[in-house]
Amino acid sequence: MTFRITDAMSDGFSRTTERNGLTFIAVFAALALLNALVTSAGFDPAAGTAPASGAVGLVTGLLSLVIGVVTVAAAIVALRTFASAETETIPREFRRHRIGIATLNVFVGTIVYVLLVAVGSVFLLVPGLFVLVSLYYWSVFVAVDDQSFIQGFRSSWTLTGGRRLRLFGLGVAVLFVGIAVNGAAGIPAIFLGGAAGLVLTQLVAAVVTVYTLATTARAYDQLRSLEPPVDADPRPGSAGMPA
């Protein structure tokens, strides 16, 4: 069997438009809007775009960091949900199980992942893209399988072996979908302007984020289904093999 790009994208779309997907869209949009409000409060209105000084700047910076951490945690819950069969409700264990450890791993792992891709891109674009695709599913292993980010890198490298070109194609397709959707929403957002334009922009960005997460989780699930069973090779003591 081969990895099917269209299946991953259609499954991702289906999960995005179902109840859980819509719930995550609302969550990510709310977090993005809240962060935008907090960020705007960190600038001095009297000075235009000059950052506010003193306690106000410190508080807004800390609040923005907290919102970022909560957003990472929400992404972990989304990956767990989309990698499961749940479409109508989000089980409590998805929201509670080792969520702090997983969030820390994703937070630190993202920094390491970006650095690895950047180092690969310094030499040539191709090595950077190779690392990008090979390690891309590390965060799903952290969220779903309780692995550390280092274990996730190793597992993703193994999982993507022999299918990296197709997975690169999936990434390009999802990227183009995101650009098209954001671009289509950008024009009316400009005409609306103000708060309405901001809400529309963040809402559409949340839709793209959830679709990306859903497609990632469904691709991960498809890749896992293509893996040979752990006990595929006969072991000593099993039927047909000497003990």
Short mmCIF file of C-alpha atoms in Angstrom, two decimals:
data_model
loop_
_atom_site.label_atom_id
_atom_site.label_comp_id
_atom_site.label_asym_id
_atom_site.label_seq_id
_atom_site.Cartn_x
_atom_site.Cartn_y
_atom_site.Cartn_z
CA MET A 1 0.00 0.00 0.00
CA THR A 2 1.10 3.57 -0.70
CA PHE A 3 0.48 6.81 1.14
CA ARG A 4 -2.44 8.70 -0.45
CA ILE A 5 -2.21 12.48 -0.33
CA THR A 6 -5.86 12.98 -1.30
CA ASP A 7 -7.06 10.75 1.54
CA ALA A 8 -5.08 12.74 4.12
CA MET A 9 -6.40 16.06 2.77
CA SER A 10 -10.02 14.94 2.49
CA ASP A 11 -9.94 13.36 5.96
CA GLY A 12 -8.42 16.57 7.31
CA PHE A 13 -11.20 18.63 5.72
CA SER A 14 -13.86 16.31 7.10
CA ARG A 15 -12.45 16.51 10.62
CA THR A 16 -12.18 20.30 10.37
CA THR A 17 -15.84 20.72 9.47
CA GLU A 18 -17.16 18.34 12.14
CA ARG A 19 -18.14 19.44 15.63
CA ASN A 20 -14.74 18.98 17.26
CA GLY A 21 -13.04 20.78 14.39
CA LEU A 22 -15.39 23.75 14.70
CA THR A 23 -14.75 23.81 18.44
CA PHE A 24 -11.01 24.04 17.88
CA ILE A 25 -11.50 26.79 15.30
CA ALA A 26 -13.35 28.82 17.92
CA VAL A 27 -10.63 28.14 20.51
CA PHE A 28 -7.72 29.14 18.26
CA ALA A 29 -9.55 32.20 16.97
CA ALA A 30 -10.32 33.35 20.52
CA LEU A 31 -6.71 32.85 21.62
CA ALA A 32 -5.40 34.73 18.58
CA LEU A 33 -7.80 37.64 19.15
CA LEU A 34 -6.91 37.75 22.84
CA ASN A 35 -3.22 37.83 21.97
CA ALA A 36 -3.83 40.63 19.48
CA LEU A 37 -5.59 42.67 22.16
CA VAL A 38 -2.82 42.02 24.68
CA THR A 39 -0.14 42.92 22.14
CA SER A 40 -1.89 46.16 21.21
CA ALA A 41 -2.09 47.06 24.91
CA GLY A 42 1.69 46.77 25.05
CA PHE A 43 2.12 49.82 22.83
CA ASP A 44 1.83 53.40 23.94
CA PRO A 45 -1.13 55.00 22.07
CA ALA A 46 0.42 58.43 22.48
CA ALA A 47 3.61 57.28 20.77
CA GLY A 48 2.01 55.38 17.92
CA THR A 49 3.82 52.06 17.63
CA ALA A 50 6.39 52.65 20.36
CA PRO A 51 6.39 49.84 22.96
CA ALA A 52 5.02 50.80 26.35
CA SER A 53 7.64 50.89 29.06
CA GLY A 54 7.72 49.68 32.63
CA ALA A 55 5.13 47.46 34.25
CA VAL A 56 2.68 47.59 31.35
CA GLY A 57 5.20 46.17 28.89
CA LEU A 58 6.24 43.45 31.34
CA VAL A 59 2.66 42.39 32.08
CA THR A 60 1.61 42.31 28.43
CA GLY A 61 4.74 40.33 27.56
CA LEU A 62 3.99 37.74 30.24
CA LEU A 63 0.34 37.52 29.20
CA SER A 64 1.36 37.01 25.59
CA LEU A 65 3.72 34.21 26.68
CA VAL A 66 0.94 32.53 28.68
CA ILE A 67 -1.41 32.72 25.70
CA GLY A 68 1.30 31.16 23.55
CA VAL A 69 1.71 28.27 25.98
CA VAL A 70 -2.06 27.74 26.11
CA THR A 71 -2.13 27.73 22.31
CA VAL A 72 0.53 25.00 22.26
CA ALA A 73 -1.52 22.97 24.75
CA ALA A 74 -4.63 23.44 22.59
CA ALA A 75 -2.70 22.18 19.55
CA ILE A 76 -1.70 19.05 21.50
CA VAL A 77 -5.33 18.37 22.44
CA ALA A 78 -6.32 18.92 18.80
CA LEU A 79 -3.72 16.43 17.55
CA ARG A 80 -4.90 13.85 20.08
CA THR A 81 -8.50 14.37 19.03
CA PHE A 82 -7.90 14.30 15.28
CA ALA A 83 -5.71 11.19 15.60
CA SER A 84 -8.60 9.40 17.32
CA ALA A 85 -12.06 8.44 16.16
CA GLU A 86 -13.69 11.22 18.22
CA THR A 87 -15.62 13.76 16.14
CA GLU A 88 -18.36 15.04 18.46
CA THR A 89 -16.76 15.33 21.89
CA ILE A 90 -13.26 15.91 23.26
CA PRO A 91 -12.55 13.27 25.92
CA ARG A 92 -11.31 14.53 29.27
CA GLU A 93 -8.15 12.44 29.07
CA PHE A 94 -7.14 14.28 25.88
CA ARG A 95 -7.23 17.53 27.86
CA ARG A 96 -5.66 16.28 31.07
CA HIS A 97 -3.25 13.39 30.38
CA ARG A 98 0.36 14.60 30.85
CA ILE A 99 -0.62 17.88 29.21
CA GLY A 100 2.05 19.87 31.06
CA ILE A 101 4.90 17.54 30.09
CA ALA A 102 3.66 17.32 26.51
CA THR A 103 3.38 21.11 26.26
CA LEU A 104 6.94 21.57 27.56
CA ASN A 105 8.23 18.98 25.09
CA VAL A 106 6.46 20.63 22.16
CA PHE A 107 7.62 24.09 23.25
CA VAL A 108 11.29 23.07 23.50
CA GLY A 109 11.06 20.63 20.58
CA THR A 110 9.74 23.33 18.27
CA ILE A 111 12.80 25.47 18.95
CA VAL A 112 15.13 22.53 18.28
CA TYR A 113 13.17 21.52 15.16
CA VAL A 114 13.34 25.03 13.69
CA LEU A 115 17.07 25.19 14.40
CA LEU A 116 17.68 21.82 12.72
CA VAL A 117 15.74 22.86 9.62
CA ALA A 118 17.55 26.22 9.58
CA VAL A 119 20.97 24.55 9.84
CA GLY A 120 20.04 22.20 6.98
CA SER A 121 18.91 25.15 4.88
CA VAL A 122 22.16 27.06 5.48
CA PHE A 123 24.10 24.58 3.33
CA LEU A 124 21.47 23.96 0.65
CA LEU A 125 17.69 24.22 0.43
CA VAL A 126 17.28 20.48 -0.20
CA PRO A 127 18.84 19.30 3.10
CA GLY A 128 16.60 21.73 4.98
CA LEU A 129 13.49 20.41 3.25
CA PHE A 130 14.63 16.84 3.85
CA VAL A 131 14.92 17.48 7.59
CA LEU A 132 11.62 19.38 7.56
CA VAL A 133 9.73 16.43 6.09
CA SER A 134 11.62 13.67 7.90
CA LEU A 135 11.02 15.08 11.38
CA TYR A 136 7.67 16.76 10.75
CA TYR A 137 5.52 14.26 12.67
CA TRP A 138 7.55 14.45 15.88
CA SER A 139 4.92 16.58 17.60
CA VAL A 140 2.21 13.98 16.95
CA PHE A 141 4.34 11.33 18.65
CA VAL A 142 4.73 13.69 21.62
CA ALA A 143 1.00 14.43 21.78
CA VAL A 144 -0.40 10.97 21.05
CA ASP A 145 2.27 8.50 22.18
CA ASP A 146 3.68 10.33 25.24
CA GLN A 147 7.16 10.49 23.71
CA SER A 148 9.78 13.12 24.42
CA PHE A 149 10.63 15.43 21.55
CA ILE A 150 13.91 13.55 21.00
CA GLN A 151 12.06 10.23 20.77
CA GLY A 152 9.54 11.96 18.51
CA PHE A 153 12.31 13.01 16.13
CA ARG A 154 13.53 9.42 15.91
CA SER A 155 10.03 8.00 15.45
CA SER A 156 9.15 10.55 12.77
CA TRP A 157 12.37 9.76 10.90
CA THR A 158 11.42 6.08 10.85
CA LEU A 159 7.76 6.72 10.03
CA THR A 160 8.49 8.90 7.01
CA GLY A 161 11.12 6.59 5.54
CA GLY A 162 10.38 5.69 1.90
CA ARG A 163 7.46 8.15 1.70
CA ARG A 164 9.19 11.51 2.06
CA LEU A 165 8.51 12.68 -1.49
CA ARG A 166 4.77 12.07 -1.14
CA LEU A 167 4.77 13.73 2.28
CA PHE A 168 6.55 16.72 0.79
CA GLY A 169 3.79 16.86 -1.82
CA LEU A 170 1.19 16.81 0.96
CA GLY A 171 2.97 19.67 2.71
CA VAL A 172 3.06 21.76 -0.47
CA ALA A 173 -0.62 21.09 -1.15
CA VAL A 174 -1.66 22.09 2.38
CA LEU A 175 0.55 25.19 2.15
CA PHE A 176 -1.13 26.28 -1.08
CA VAL A 177 -4.58 25.71 0.43
CA GLY A 178 -3.62 27.90 3.38
CA ILE A 179 -2.26 30.65 1.15
CA ALA A 180 -5.37 30.56 -1.04
CA VAL A 181 -7.80 30.69 1.89
CA ASN A 182 -5.91 33.45 3.71
CA GLY A 183 -5.56 35.38 0.46
CA ALA A 184 -9.27 35.10 -0.29
CA ALA A 185 -10.11 36.43 3.17
CA GLY A 186 -7.50 39.19 3.01
CA ILE A 187 -9.37 41.34 0.49
CA PRO A 188 -12.67 41.62 2.42
CA ALA A 189 -10.66 42.06 5.65
CA ILE A 190 -8.97 45.12 4.12
CA PHE A 191 -12.31 46.63 3.13
CA LEU A 192 -13.85 45.90 6.52
CA GLY A 193 -10.89 47.25 8.45
CA GLY A 194 -10.81 47.81 12.19
CA ALA A 195 -12.16 45.20 14.58
CA ALA A 196 -14.25 43.43 11.94
CA GLY A 197 -11.25 42.97 9.69
CA LEU A 198 -9.17 41.68 12.58
CA VAL A 199 -11.85 39.16 13.60
CA LEU A 200 -12.20 37.89 10.03
CA THR A 201 -8.43 37.55 9.61
CA GLN A 202 -7.95 35.64 12.86
CA LEU A 203 -10.97 33.43 12.22
CA VAL A 204 -9.70 32.39 8.81
CA ALA A 205 -6.21 31.84 10.22
CA ALA A 206 -7.76 29.57 12.86
CA VAL A 207 -9.53 27.57 10.15
CA VAL A 208 -6.21 27.07 8.33
CA THR A 209 -4.48 26.11 11.59
CA VAL A 210 -7.11 23.50 12.46
CA TYR A 211 -7.11 22.10 8.92
CA THR A 212 -3.31 21.77 9.06
CA LEU A 213 -3.47 20.00 12.43
CA ALA A 214 -6.27 17.71 11.26
CA THR A 215 -4.46 16.81 8.04
CA THR A 216 -1.24 16.18 9.98
CA ALA A 217 -3.01 13.85 12.40
CA ARG A 218 -4.84 11.98 9.64
CA ALA A 219 -1.62 11.61 7.64
CA TYR A 220 0.08 10.28 10.78
CA ASP A 221 -2.73 7.79 11.28
CA GLN A 222 -2.50 6.67 7.65
CA LEU A 223 1.28 6.27 7.91
CA ARG A 224 0.92 4.19 11.07
CA SER A 225 -1.58 1.92 9.32
CA LEU A 226 0.98 1.31 6.57
CA GLU A 227 3.62 0.18 9.04
CA PRO A 228 4.23 -3.60 9.24
CA PRO A 229 2.88 -5.22 12.41
CA VAL A 230 5.35 -5.37 15.26
CA ASP A 231 5.18 -9.18 15.26
CA ALA A 232 5.30 -9.51 11.48
CA ASP A 233 8.50 -11.59 11.65
CA PRO A 234 8.14 -15.00 13.31
CA ARG A 235 9.88 -15.22 16.67
CA PRO A 236 11.51 -18.28 18.24
CA GLY A 237 8.86 -20.32 19.97
CA SER A 238 6.03 -19.20 17.67
CA ALA A 239 4.20 -21.44 15.20
CA GLY A 240 6.57 -22.84 12.59
CA MET A 241 9.70 -21.71 14.43
CA PRO A 242 11.88 -23.75 16.74
CA ALA A 243 11.87 -22.67 20.36
#
